[in-house]
mmCIF file of C-alpha atoms in Angstrom:
data_model
loop_
_atom_site.group_PDB
_atom_site.id
_atom_site.type_symbol
_atom_site.label_atom_id
_atom_site.label_comp_id
_atom_site.label_asym_id
_atom_site.label_seq_id
_atom_site.Cartn_x
_atom_site.Cartn_y
_atom_site.Cartn_z
ATOM 1 C CA UNK A 233 -38.430 -17.048 -9.571
ATOM 2 C CA UNK A 234 -36.045 -19.609 -10.973
ATOM 3 C CA UNK A 235 -34.397 -21.213 -9.055
ATOM 4 C CA UNK A 236 -30.551 -19.811 -9.160
ATOM 5 C CA UNK A 237 -33.206 -16.018 -7.811
ATOM 6 C CA UNK A 238 -34.236 -18.238 -4.860
ATOM 7 C CA UNK A 239 -30.837 -19.362 -3.747
ATOM 8 C CA UNK A 240 -29.206 -15.767 -4.579
ATOM 9 C CA UNK A 241 -32.026 -14.103 -2.427
ATOM 10 C CA UNK A 242 -32.026 -16.435 0.497
ATOM 11 C CA UNK A 243 -28.561 -15.392 0.600
ATOM 12 C CA UNK A 244 -27.965 -12.419 3.119
ATOM 13 C CA UNK A 245 -26.539 -8.788 1.270
ATOM 14 C CA UNK A 246 -24.011 -8.344 3.436
ATOM 15 C CA UNK A 247 -21.740 -5.237 1.878
ATOM 16 C CA UNK A 248 -25.672 -3.653 2.731
ATOM 17 C CA UNK A 249 -23.946 -4.635 6.618
ATOM 18 C CA UNK A 250 -21.459 -3.143 5.978
ATOM 19 C CA UNK A 251 -21.939 -0.222 5.423
ATOM 20 C CA UNK A 252 -24.670 1.005 7.381
ATOM 21 C CA UNK A 253 -22.260 -0.650 10.446
ATOM 22 C CA UNK A 254 -19.753 1.682 9.230
ATOM 23 C CA UNK A 255 -21.873 4.668 8.576
ATOM 24 C CA UNK A 256 -22.963 4.879 12.056
ATOM 25 C CA UNK A 257 -19.225 4.247 13.360
ATOM 26 C CA UNK A 258 -17.329 6.595 11.540
ATOM 27 C CA UNK A 259 -19.735 9.518 12.539
ATOM 28 C CA UNK A 260 -19.117 8.532 15.943
ATOM 29 C CA UNK A 261 -15.930 8.520 15.018
ATOM 30 C CA UNK A 262 -15.313 11.889 13.555
ATOM 31 C CA UNK A 263 -17.860 13.176 16.235
ATOM 32 C CA UNK A 264 -14.540 12.458 18.470
ATOM 33 C CA UNK A 265 -11.883 13.147 16.419
ATOM 34 C CA UNK A 266 -11.835 15.673 13.176
ATOM 35 C CA UNK A 267 -11.937 18.998 13.951
ATOM 36 C CA UNK A 268 -9.093 18.979 16.277
ATOM 37 C CA UNK A 269 -11.566 18.254 18.749
ATOM 38 C CA UNK A 270 -10.132 18.167 22.524
ATOM 39 C CA UNK A 271 -9.435 14.896 24.399
ATOM 40 C CA UNK A 272 -12.054 15.748 27.439
ATOM 41 C CA UNK A 273 -15.167 15.250 24.588
ATOM 42 C CA UNK A 274 -16.126 11.816 24.896
ATOM 43 C CA UNK A 275 -15.705 12.277 28.776
ATOM 44 C CA UNK A 276 -18.003 14.606 28.268
ATOM 45 C CA UNK A 277 -20.652 13.004 25.882
ATOM 46 C CA UNK A 278 -21.007 10.091 28.580
ATOM 47 C CA UNK A 279 -21.534 12.620 31.875
ATOM 48 C CA UNK A 280 -24.166 14.807 29.312
ATOM 49 C CA UNK A 281 -25.876 11.176 28.638
ATOM 50 C CA UNK A 282 -25.802 10.207 32.885
ATOM 51 C CA UNK A 283 -27.033 13.790 33.197
ATOM 52 C CA UNK A 284 -30.113 13.679 31.113
ATOM 53 C CA UNK A 285 -30.603 9.819 31.925
ATOM 54 C CA UNK A 286 -32.211 10.936 35.066
ATOM 55 C CA UNK A 287 -34.355 12.382 33.344
ATOM 56 C CA UNK A 288 -35.372 10.957 30.103
ATOM 57 C CA UNK A 289 -34.257 7.028 29.551
ATOM 58 C CA UNK A 290 -32.532 7.636 26.177
ATOM 59 C CA UNK A 291 -29.668 5.691 23.521
ATOM 60 C CA UNK A 292 -26.243 6.465 23.787
ATOM 61 C CA UNK A 293 -26.764 7.709 19.954
ATOM 62 C CA UNK A 294 -29.338 10.355 22.069
ATOM 63 C CA UNK A 295 -26.782 12.936 22.389
ATOM 64 C CA UNK A 296 -23.918 14.197 19.500
ATOM 65 C CA UNK A 297 -21.540 16.562 20.194
ATOM 66 C CA UNK A 298 -19.532 18.605 17.692
ATOM 67 C CA UNK A 299 -16.540 21.288 17.645
ATOM 68 C CA UNK A 300 -16.666 23.250 14.034
ATOM 69 C CA UNK A 301 -14.393 25.962 13.759
ATOM 70 C CA UNK A 302 -15.351 29.133 12.273
ATOM 71 C CA UNK A 303 -12.658 31.972 11.866
ATOM 72 C CA UNK A 304 -10.984 32.105 15.439
ATOM 73 C CA UNK A 305 -14.162 31.052 16.626
ATOM 74 C CA UNK A 306 -14.897 27.700 18.340
ATOM 75 C CA UNK A 307 -18.587 26.350 17.942
ATOM 76 C CA UNK A 308 -19.984 23.677 20.940
ATOM 77 C CA UNK A 309 -22.275 21.798 18.919
ATOM 78 C CA UNK A 310 -24.622 19.317 20.994
ATOM 79 C CA UNK A 311 -27.700 17.981 19.978
ATOM 80 C CA UNK A 312 -29.562 15.641 22.525
ATOM 81 C CA UNK A 313 -32.356 13.429 20.978
ATOM 82 C CA UNK A 314 -35.119 12.320 22.935
ATOM 83 C CA UNK A 315 -37.903 9.789 22.497
ATOM 84 C CA UNK A 316 -40.965 10.686 21.603
ATOM 85 C CA UNK A 317 -42.473 9.054 24.391
ATOM 86 C CA UNK A 318 -41.366 11.750 26.793
ATOM 87 C CA UNK A 319 -42.864 14.714 24.839
ATOM 88 C CA UNK A 320 -46.740 15.544 26.669
ATOM 89 C CA UNK B 25 9.060 23.728 -4.673
ATOM 90 C CA UNK B 26 8.055 20.309 -5.271
ATOM 91 C CA UNK B 27 4.743 18.428 -4.625
ATOM 92 C CA UNK B 28 4.961 15.556 -1.659
ATOM 93 C CA UNK B 29 2.276 13.282 -2.459
ATOM 94 C CA UNK B 30 1.735 10.979 0.683
ATOM 95 C CA UNK B 31 0.662 7.258 -0.151
ATOM 96 C CA UNK B 32 -1.234 5.986 2.963
ATOM 97 C CA UNK B 33 -3.824 3.369 4.592
ATOM 98 C CA UNK B 34 -3.488 2.998 7.961
ATOM 99 C CA UNK B 35 -3.944 -1.215 7.416
ATOM 100 C CA UNK B 36 -1.777 -3.012 6.524
ATOM 101 C CA UNK B 37 -1.281 -5.200 3.500
ATOM 102 C CA UNK B 38 -3.549 -2.940 1.551
ATOM 103 C CA UNK B 39 -1.452 -2.039 -1.477
ATOM 104 C CA UNK B 40 0.510 1.166 -0.554
ATOM 105 C CA UNK B 41 4.011 0.640 -1.279
ATOM 106 C CA UNK B 42 2.521 -1.325 -4.924
ATOM 107 C CA UNK B 43 1.290 2.139 -5.152
ATOM 108 C CA UNK B 44 3.754 4.560 -4.482
ATOM 109 C CA UNK B 45 6.269 2.357 -6.801
ATOM 110 C CA UNK B 46 3.205 2.301 -9.967
ATOM 111 C CA UNK B 47 2.283 6.497 -9.108
ATOM 112 C CA UNK B 48 6.191 7.302 -8.819
ATOM 113 C CA UNK B 49 6.778 5.011 -11.907
ATOM 114 C CA UNK B 50 4.061 6.870 -13.519
ATOM 115 C CA UNK B 51 4.643 10.520 -12.453
ATOM 116 C CA UNK B 52 8.448 9.959 -14.044
ATOM 117 C CA UNK B 53 6.567 8.409 -17.287
ATOM 118 C CA UNK B 54 5.231 11.360 -17.802
ATOM 119 C CA UNK B 55 8.446 13.231 -17.400
ATOM 120 C CA UNK B 56 7.906 14.959 -13.724
ATOM 121 C CA UNK B 57 11.467 14.190 -11.425
ATOM 122 C CA UNK B 58 10.305 11.918 -9.234
ATOM 123 C CA UNK B 59 11.563 11.308 -5.890
ATOM 124 C CA UNK B 60 9.849 7.777 -3.987
ATOM 125 C CA UNK B 61 11.094 7.802 0.055
ATOM 126 C CA UNK B 62 10.544 4.359 2.002
ATOM 127 C CA UNK B 63 9.552 5.311 5.474
ATOM 128 C CA UNK B 64 8.696 1.777 6.589
ATOM 129 C CA UNK B 65 12.184 2.129 8.908
ATOM 130 C CA UNK B 66 12.921 -1.338 10.079
ATOM 131 C CA UNK B 67 10.449 -2.712 7.298
ATOM 132 C CA UNK B 68 11.642 -1.504 4.007
ATOM 133 C CA UNK B 69 9.724 -2.691 1.009
ATOM 134 C CA UNK B 70 9.794 -0.651 -1.718
ATOM 135 C CA UNK B 71 12.761 -1.629 -2.766
ATOM 136 C CA UNK B 72 11.781 -5.122 -3.700
ATOM 137 C CA UNK B 73 8.290 -3.698 -5.165
ATOM 138 C CA UNK B 74 10.351 -1.629 -7.900
ATOM 139 C CA UNK B 75 13.704 -4.594 -8.035
ATOM 140 C CA UNK B 76 16.444 -2.288 -6.619
ATOM 141 C CA UNK B 77 16.896 -3.956 -3.809
ATOM 142 C CA UNK B 78 20.806 -5.097 -4.352
ATOM 143 C CA UNK B 79 21.326 -1.503 -5.214
ATOM 144 C CA UNK B 80 20.940 0.199 -1.606
ATOM 145 C CA UNK B 81 24.149 1.596 -0.133
ATOM 146 C CA UNK B 82 23.095 3.879 2.171
ATOM 147 C CA UNK B 83 19.766 4.891 3.278
ATOM 148 C CA UNK B 84 16.966 7.615 4.572
ATOM 149 C CA UNK B 85 18.159 7.539 8.169
ATOM 150 C CA UNK B 86 22.238 7.467 7.115
ATOM 151 C CA UNK B 87 20.848 10.356 5.401
ATOM 152 C CA UNK B 88 19.760 12.059 8.383
ATOM 153 C CA UNK B 89 22.483 11.616 11.113
ATOM 154 C CA UNK B 90 24.166 12.734 7.847
ATOM 155 C CA UNK B 91 26.451 9.562 7.542
ATOM 156 C CA UNK B 92 25.816 10.236 3.477
ATOM 157 C CA UNK B 93 24.531 13.062 1.312
ATOM 158 C CA UNK B 94 21.355 12.682 -0.079
ATOM 159 C CA UNK B 95 22.963 11.835 -3.319
ATOM 160 C CA UNK B 96 24.922 8.956 -2.763
ATOM 161 C CA UNK B 97 21.754 7.541 -1.266
ATOM 162 C CA UNK B 98 19.323 8.076 -3.880
ATOM 163 C CA UNK B 99 18.645 4.928 -6.324
ATOM 164 C CA UNK B 100 18.266 5.745 -9.829
ATOM 165 C CA UNK B 101 15.962 4.152 -11.267
ATOM 166 C CA UNK B 102 16.956 1.621 -14.229
ATOM 167 C CA UNK B 103 13.672 1.924 -16.579
ATOM 168 C CA UNK B 104 12.783 5.515 -16.013
ATOM 169 C CA UNK B 105 13.845 8.469 -16.622
ATOM 170 C CA UNK B 106 14.069 11.361 -13.703
ATOM 171 C CA UNK B 107 12.663 8.005 -11.302
ATOM 172 C CA UNK B 108 14.584 7.869 -8.111
ATOM 173 C CA UNK B 109 14.602 5.905 -4.947
ATOM 174 C CA UNK B 110 15.384 6.625 -1.215
ATOM 175 C CA UNK B 111 15.229 3.143 0.469
ATOM 176 C CA UNK B 112 13.993 2.828 4.369
ATOM 177 C CA UNK B 113 17.009 1.265 6.713
ATOM 178 C CA UNK B 114 16.947 -1.640 8.314
ATOM 179 C CA UNK B 115 17.635 -0.623 12.149
ATOM 180 C CA UNK B 116 15.024 -0.980 14.643
ATOM 181 C CA UNK B 117 15.123 1.814 16.272
ATOM 182 C CA UNK B 118 11.627 3.607 15.877
ATOM 183 C CA UNK B 119 12.987 6.907 16.865
ATOM 184 C CA UNK B 120 15.931 7.444 13.906
ATOM 185 C CA UNK B 121 13.457 9.636 11.695
ATOM 186 C CA UNK B 122 13.943 12.501 13.798
ATOM 187 C CA UNK B 123 11.866 15.543 13.048
ATOM 188 C CA UNK B 124 14.413 17.876 11.944
ATOM 189 C CA UNK B 125 16.412 15.222 10.501
ATOM 190 C CA UNK B 126 13.120 14.835 7.271
ATOM 191 C CA UNK B 127 11.989 18.044 7.399
ATOM 192 C CA UNK B 128 16.075 18.689 6.153
ATOM 193 C CA UNK B 129 15.792 15.620 4.031
ATOM 194 C CA UNK B 130 11.939 16.933 2.061
ATOM 195 C CA UNK B 131 13.358 20.049 1.739
ATOM 196 C CA UNK B 132 16.132 18.888 -0.508
ATOM 197 C CA UNK B 133 14.654 17.299 -1.917
ATOM 198 C CA UNK B 134 12.490 19.544 -2.890
ATOM 199 C CA UNK B 135 14.671 21.424 -5.217
ATOM 200 C CA UNK B 136 15.760 19.223 -7.011
ATOM 201 C CA UNK B 137 12.536 17.310 -7.799
ATOM 202 C CA UNK B 138 8.997 18.342 -9.102
ATOM 203 C CA UNK B 139 7.089 15.354 -7.400
ATOM 204 C CA UNK B 140 8.133 13.494 -3.674
ATOM 205 C CA UNK B 141 6.135 10.183 -3.145
ATOM 206 C CA UNK B 142 6.658 9.332 0.781
ATOM 207 C CA UNK B 143 5.392 5.674 1.359
ATOM 208 C CA UNK B 144 3.706 5.618 4.687
ATOM 209 C CA UNK B 145 4.187 1.898 6.715
ATOM 210 C CA UNK B 146 0.913 0.990 8.205
ATOM 211 C CA UNK B 147 -0.902 2.222 11.185
ATOM 212 C CA UNK B 148 -0.111 5.712 13.257
ATOM 213 C CA UNK B 149 3.053 5.165 14.584
ATOM 214 C CA UNK B 150 6.317 7.182 14.956
ATOM 215 C CA UNK B 151 7.053 6.797 10.460
ATOM 216 C CA UNK B 152 3.300 6.970 9.688
ATOM 217 C CA UNK B 153 3.044 10.546 10.946
ATOM 218 C CA UNK B 154 5.739 11.329 9.557
ATOM 219 C CA UNK B 155 5.462 10.197 6.020
ATOM 220 C CA UNK B 156 2.241 12.672 6.692
ATOM 221 C CA UNK B 157 3.202 15.727 8.190
ATOM 222 C CA UNK B 158 4.783 16.920 5.305
ATOM 223 C CA UNK B 159 2.252 15.791 3.021
ATOM 224 C CA UNK B 160 0.688 18.688 0.054
ATOM 225 C CA UNK B 161 -1.662 15.277 -1.420
ATOM 226 C CA UNK B 162 -2.296 12.404 -0.122
ATOM 227 C CA UNK B 163 -3.103 9.033 -1.777
ATOM 228 C CA UNK B 164 -5.986 7.427 0.728
ATOM 229 C CA UNK B 165 -5.640 3.357 -0.773
ATOM 230 C CA UNK B 166 -8.511 1.370 0.871
ATOM 231 C CA UNK B 167 -10.054 -1.665 0.150
ATOM 232 C CA UNK B 168 -13.728 -2.196 -0.249
ATOM 233 C CA UNK B 169 -13.806 -4.243 3.511
ATOM 234 C CA UNK B 170 -14.527 -3.015 6.861
ATOM 235 C CA UNK B 171 -11.658 -2.413 8.874
ATOM 236 C CA UNK B 172 -9.545 -0.719 5.878
ATOM 237 C CA UNK B 173 -12.228 1.657 5.370
ATOM 238 C CA UNK B 174 -12.121 2.246 9.321
ATOM 239 C CA UNK B 175 -8.920 2.944 9.526
ATOM 240 C CA UNK B 176 -8.288 5.212 5.898
ATOM 241 C CA UNK B 177 -11.517 7.267 7.617
ATOM 242 C CA UNK B 178 -9.210 7.702 10.549
ATOM 243 C CA UNK B 179 -6.120 8.620 8.423
ATOM 244 C CA UNK B 180 -8.224 11.288 6.768
ATOM 245 C CA UNK B 181 -8.989 12.706 10.494
ATOM 246 C CA UNK B 182 -4.757 12.786 11.411
ATOM 247 C CA UNK B 183 -4.059 14.480 7.857
ATOM 248 C CA UNK B 184 -6.755 17.496 8.646
ATOM 249 C CA UNK B 185 -6.175 18.112 12.109
ATOM 250 C CA UNK B 186 -2.199 16.834 12.632
ATOM 251 C CA UNK B 187 -0.479 17.453 9.511
ATOM 252 C CA UNK B 188 1.727 20.485 8.738
ATOM 253 C CA UNK B 189 -0.396 22.548 7.013
ATOM 254 C CA UNK B 190 -3.402 21.740 9.077
ATOM 255 C CA UNK B 191 -0.597 23.127 12.359
ATOM 256 C CA UNK B 192 0.023 25.963 9.515
ATOM 257 C CA UNK B 193 -3.602 26.650 8.804
ATOM 258 C CA UNK B 194 -2.416 26.584 5.867
ATOM 259 C CA UNK B 195 -4.921 25.137 2.927
ATOM 260 C CA UNK B 196 -5.916 21.339 3.889
ATOM 261 C CA UNK B 197 -3.880 18.399 1.882
ATOM 262 C CA UNK B 198 -5.821 17.471 -1.052
ATOM 263 C CA UNK B 199 -7.527 13.845 -0.227
ATOM 264 C CA UNK B 200 -7.770 11.197 -3.365
ATOM 265 C CA UNK B 201 -9.502 7.623 -2.895
ATOM 266 C CA UNK B 202 -7.967 4.658 -4.204
ATOM 267 C CA UNK B 203 -9.877 1.870 -4.078
ATOM 268 C CA UNK B 204 -8.276 -1.530 -4.714
ATOM 269 C CA UNK B 205 -7.984 -5.043 -4.694
ATOM 270 C CA UNK B 206 -12.044 -4.453 -6.369
ATOM 271 C CA UNK B 207 -14.151 -7.164 -7.639
ATOM 272 C CA UNK B 208 -16.647 -6.006 -9.737
ATOM 273 C CA UNK B 209 -17.836 -9.149 -9.324
ATOM 274 C CA UNK B 210 -17.969 -9.870 -6.000
ATOM 275 C CA UNK B 211 -19.537 -6.134 -5.762
ATOM 276 C CA UNK B 212 -22.683 -7.056 -7.704
ATOM 277 C CA UNK B 213 -23.507 -10.270 -5.918
ATOM 278 C CA UNK B 214 -23.640 -8.163 -2.813
ATOM 279 C CA UNK B 215 -20.604 -9.267 -0.863
ATOM 280 C CA UNK B 216 -18.507 -7.064 -1.307
ATOM 281 C CA UNK B 217 -18.990 -2.733 -0.722
ATOM 282 C CA UNK B 218 -18.892 -0.918 -3.511
ATOM 283 C CA UNK B 219 -17.083 2.261 -4.830
ATOM 284 C CA UNK B 220 -20.108 4.766 -4.795
ATOM 285 C CA UNK B 221 -20.715 3.037 -0.458
ATOM 286 C CA UNK B 222 -16.961 3.733 -0.037
ATOM 287 C CA UNK B 223 -17.560 7.193 -1.841
ATOM 288 C CA UNK B 224 -20.032 8.157 0.503
ATOM 289 C CA UNK B 225 -18.953 6.762 3.527
ATOM 290 C CA UNK B 226 -15.368 8.630 3.297
ATOM 291 C CA UNK B 227 -16.682 11.413 1.547
ATOM 292 C CA UNK B 228 -13.141 11.792 -0.611
ATOM 293 C CA UNK B 229 -13.000 12.500 -4.096
ATOM 294 C CA UNK B 230 -11.918 8.574 -6.159
ATOM 295 C CA UNK B 231 -8.965 8.575 -8.192
ATOM 296 C CA UNK B 232 -8.877 5.364 -8.718
ATOM 297 C CA UNK B 233 -10.191 1.348 -8.430
ATOM 298 C CA UNK B 234 -6.987 -0.734 -9.416
ATOM 299 C CA UNK B 235 -9.031 -4.027 -9.913
ATOM 300 C CA UNK B 236 -8.412 -7.440 -7.750
ATOM 301 C CA UNK B 237 -5.972 -8.649 -10.364
ATOM 302 C CA UNK B 238 -3.284 -11.470 -10.228
ATOM 303 C CA UNK B 239 -0.673 -8.711 -12.444
ATOM 304 C CA UNK B 240 0.262 -7.438 -8.683
ATOM 305 C CA UNK B 241 1.508 -10.418 -7.293
ATOM 306 C CA UNK B 242 3.292 -11.298 -10.805
ATOM 307 C CA UNK B 243 4.987 -7.300 -10.935
ATOM 308 C CA UNK B 244 5.809 -7.536 -7.506
ATOM 309 C CA UNK B 245 7.962 -11.147 -7.622
ATOM 310 C CA UNK B 246 9.435 -10.106 -10.682
ATOM 311 C CA UNK B 247 10.458 -6.488 -8.780
ATOM 312 C CA UNK B 248 8.695 -4.473 -12.272
ATOM 313 C CA UNK B 249 6.234 -1.103 -10.621
ATOM 314 C CA UNK B 250 3.075 -2.937 -12.001
ATOM 315 C CA UNK B 251 1.825 -0.036 -14.161
ATOM 316 C CA UNK B 252 5.295 -0.743 -16.482
ATOM 317 C CA UNK B 253 3.118 -4.028 -17.044
ATOM 318 C CA UNK B 254 0.633 -1.708 -19.755
ATOM 319 C CA UNK B 255 -1.572 -4.991 -21.124
ATOM 320 C CA UNK B 256 -2.471 -5.911 -17.710
ATOM 321 C CA UNK B 257 -6.383 -4.352 -15.761
ATOM 322 C CA UNK B 258 -3.701 -3.642 -12.584
ATOM 323 C CA UNK B 259 -1.284 -1.911 -14.893
ATOM 324 C CA UNK B 260 -3.937 -0.022 -17.331
ATOM 325 C CA UNK B 261 -6.077 1.357 -13.761
ATOM 326 C CA UNK B 262 -2.633 2.822 -12.768
ATOM 327 C CA UNK B 263 -1.841 4.269 -15.871
ATOM 328 C CA UNK B 264 -5.728 6.118 -15.490
ATOM 329 C CA UNK B 265 -5.217 6.996 -11.925
ATOM 330 C CA UNK B 266 -1.906 8.538 -12.494
ATOM 331 C CA UNK B 267 -3.133 10.922 -15.403
ATOM 332 C CA UNK B 268 -5.493 11.670 -13.254
ATOM 333 C CA UNK B 269 -3.746 12.976 -10.903
ATOM 334 C CA UNK B 270 -2.270 15.105 -13.066
ATOM 335 C CA UNK B 271 -5.792 17.011 -14.149
ATOM 336 C CA UNK B 272 -6.307 14.557 -17.178
ATOM 337 C CA UNK B 273 -10.296 13.632 -17.218
ATOM 338 C CA UNK B 274 -10.622 10.027 -18.274
ATOM 339 C CA UNK B 275 -13.310 7.246 -17.790
ATOM 340 C CA UNK B 276 -13.246 4.842 -14.659
ATOM 341 C CA UNK B 277 -13.138 1.459 -16.068
ATOM 342 C CA UNK B 278 -13.096 -1.835 -14.341
ATOM 343 C CA UNK B 279 -16.260 -1.191 -12.369
ATOM 344 C CA UNK B 280 -18.248 -3.543 -14.382
ATOM 345 C CA UNK B 281 -17.557 -7.557 -14.559
ATOM 346 C CA UNK B 282 -14.076 -8.179 -16.894
ATOM 347 C CA UNK B 283 -15.297 -11.501 -18.215
ATOM 348 C CA UNK B 284 -17.990 -13.071 -19.135
ATOM 349 C CA UNK B 285 -18.767 -16.969 -18.993
ATOM 350 C CA UNK B 286 -19.504 -19.089 -22.314
ATOM 351 C CA UNK B 287 -23.754 -18.581 -21.213
ATOM 352 C CA UNK B 288 -23.098 -14.943 -21.401
ATOM 353 C CA UNK B 289 -21.711 -14.863 -24.590
ATOM 354 C CA UNK B 290 -23.853 -16.464 -26.061
ATOM 355 C CA UNK B 291 -26.788 -15.233 -24.583
ATOM 356 C CA UNK B 292 -25.789 -12.090 -22.029
ATOM 357 C CA UNK B 293 -27.153 -8.871 -23.067
#
């Protein structure tokens, strides 16, 4: 590795960090606002999280709520990811 | 009926007015009768960017309040045939843009023009919502920078839920990404989000990439839409974007580093 390459590799590739932060943020914000989801979704998500935490220790990201429209129906999609250690 | 195009971004200072001026001018140059409407009530700037600030007599709010007719308020561009500007007013009354008033002006303009370009103010307050509401197409102006990308995503959410098309259950607003102030050099260094990164995050079709360019400030200093500066990089990038908007297939230029240093020229690939 030449001298220039050495200095470059030391420097952090900030664009990568930016992309990762944005992907997480945008996914979370979309779950709350896109598709005309009702205003109570974030509160519902918090309460579900509290209930789940009574039994298993999970991250904030463990509960994902999405509303999807299909024809005349609204479908509430609830995704709960349990940590591996909770499965016996 | 005219196609209504909103130029929006959420975040301020990313190039909405520059883009509105360029798009309006480009569409008119391509032979389409075009009106560019400034929705930034209280902070009008489109007139300045298009170089007609001394010719504003009546504005958008005057027309809404029926103090002037649309024909009295529309300013005819002196450079390009078929291009008209409707200035925003300098009033501080935020509620000046009424739902019914804006709808009536859009309808009246629609009878006479092929395209109506709505220059949205920053933010998601009333003026911005009104600019987005009637849109058939949206150009989301984004800088390759975290806060701008996040705000663009918010704006996309609003377009898909709060626009007239969404409310009436019609075909959704067609969304286009315009990436501005792009520096291929910094992308290569890894300090700037790339076109691909932003496309992947926002998930909408890419209309164009406008490179960071001195030409933009020079053009605004002179009150000339930058698209008319045909020998500049930004001017050409806007020409490409407008051509694509009109359905032409053009390759994306300015994604590679333009200038090579002496070393690069001697030894570069």
